[in-house]
Amino acid sequence: FVPTFHANLRFFLVDNENWYFGGGFDLTPFYPFREDVVHWHQTARAACQPFGEELYPKMKAWCDDYFYLPHRQETRGVGGLFFDDWTEGGFQNSLALVQSIGDHILPAYLPILEKRRALPFTEDQKAFQLYRRGRYAEFNLAIDRGTRYGLQSGRRIESVLASMPPQAIWKYNWQPEAGS
């Protein structure tokens, strides 16, 4: 019942005058618990709070839009924060934002990990986890710009593929049992 999470923060320096930040964090539970999702988003909001009330809804919407599988018409998970080509407020403000987001990643995730890691699960629940991991892999391979760039560049292929789940399954036209 421990969800997958993804986090990355990046800085690109083109030259002394051209730079930008990007990154974020998102949560992909296979079996979502409402209290975990609330905690995740409250922590994400807290990371953005020092930079204005409008920032969290903006980055949350950006995350929801980015981590979407259009061919499935579903999201990869329950969202979080996402931003790219970020220069708003100048360098120092952007750097402070990235530091704040980085400071909130573990407080967002570790309490969920601690609560869920010892929960017993059935074979059917494990099969569903592997099925959902397939969706995670689909997103990474078909949609994620960073993964696609890494594969197309021909460099460090193993590093790119290391983000894939260690096991995943796909089932043709499968529907989960109601209430499962």
Steps between C-alpha positions, in 0.01 A plus 500: 500500500803728487445736207756588239619857502706696254702811571752698307633852514718637226688811400608584147757767431526589134728797561530770768173661394291199397398247764195322630385256763262208475376202691246402758369196680200274452345198671376182331317279749374166375239503776446862601416585860319833533705607803825439305381705203391784731836493682689495167318804366513691829877456501523606135293810582731576794802489266337766281346712777791745547477591130133597486155342518471465122812284460373168638185486280712593198764230560237242598308558176827483306573165669152365428533600134852363459451161669200405286473205263279633218470161330360358826318817608639464850760659723816319600435565868350754739718794402726733685712783359655552159674792329728549204694786341456687829652848534215681681614747763862492390783266584509529881122458535500204260788338687321551833188337354697198380666470841162517672359228277807286566464554874139374485552179300592269788247651744236433233600139439658347812187509720310316226780246465507439875121451516471267203818291483395227743142457378433145381372454145340221299615345173216685322617830647857426389372423148317833495818677610687343208220601264519862621878490467438424134317831474796671668737345245265597214509860608877506536567335163228659289445846647770619738719752319809426707484125439433545130789745472731264688412209272523704180834654596660156519690592815477323834213274395538288815467811717182598318348154533594474869187704577279218373325276753683170554183306413183594313219323316253590229165327457283547195181697573520409870251648748563479873240332715255754644603614846842339480 
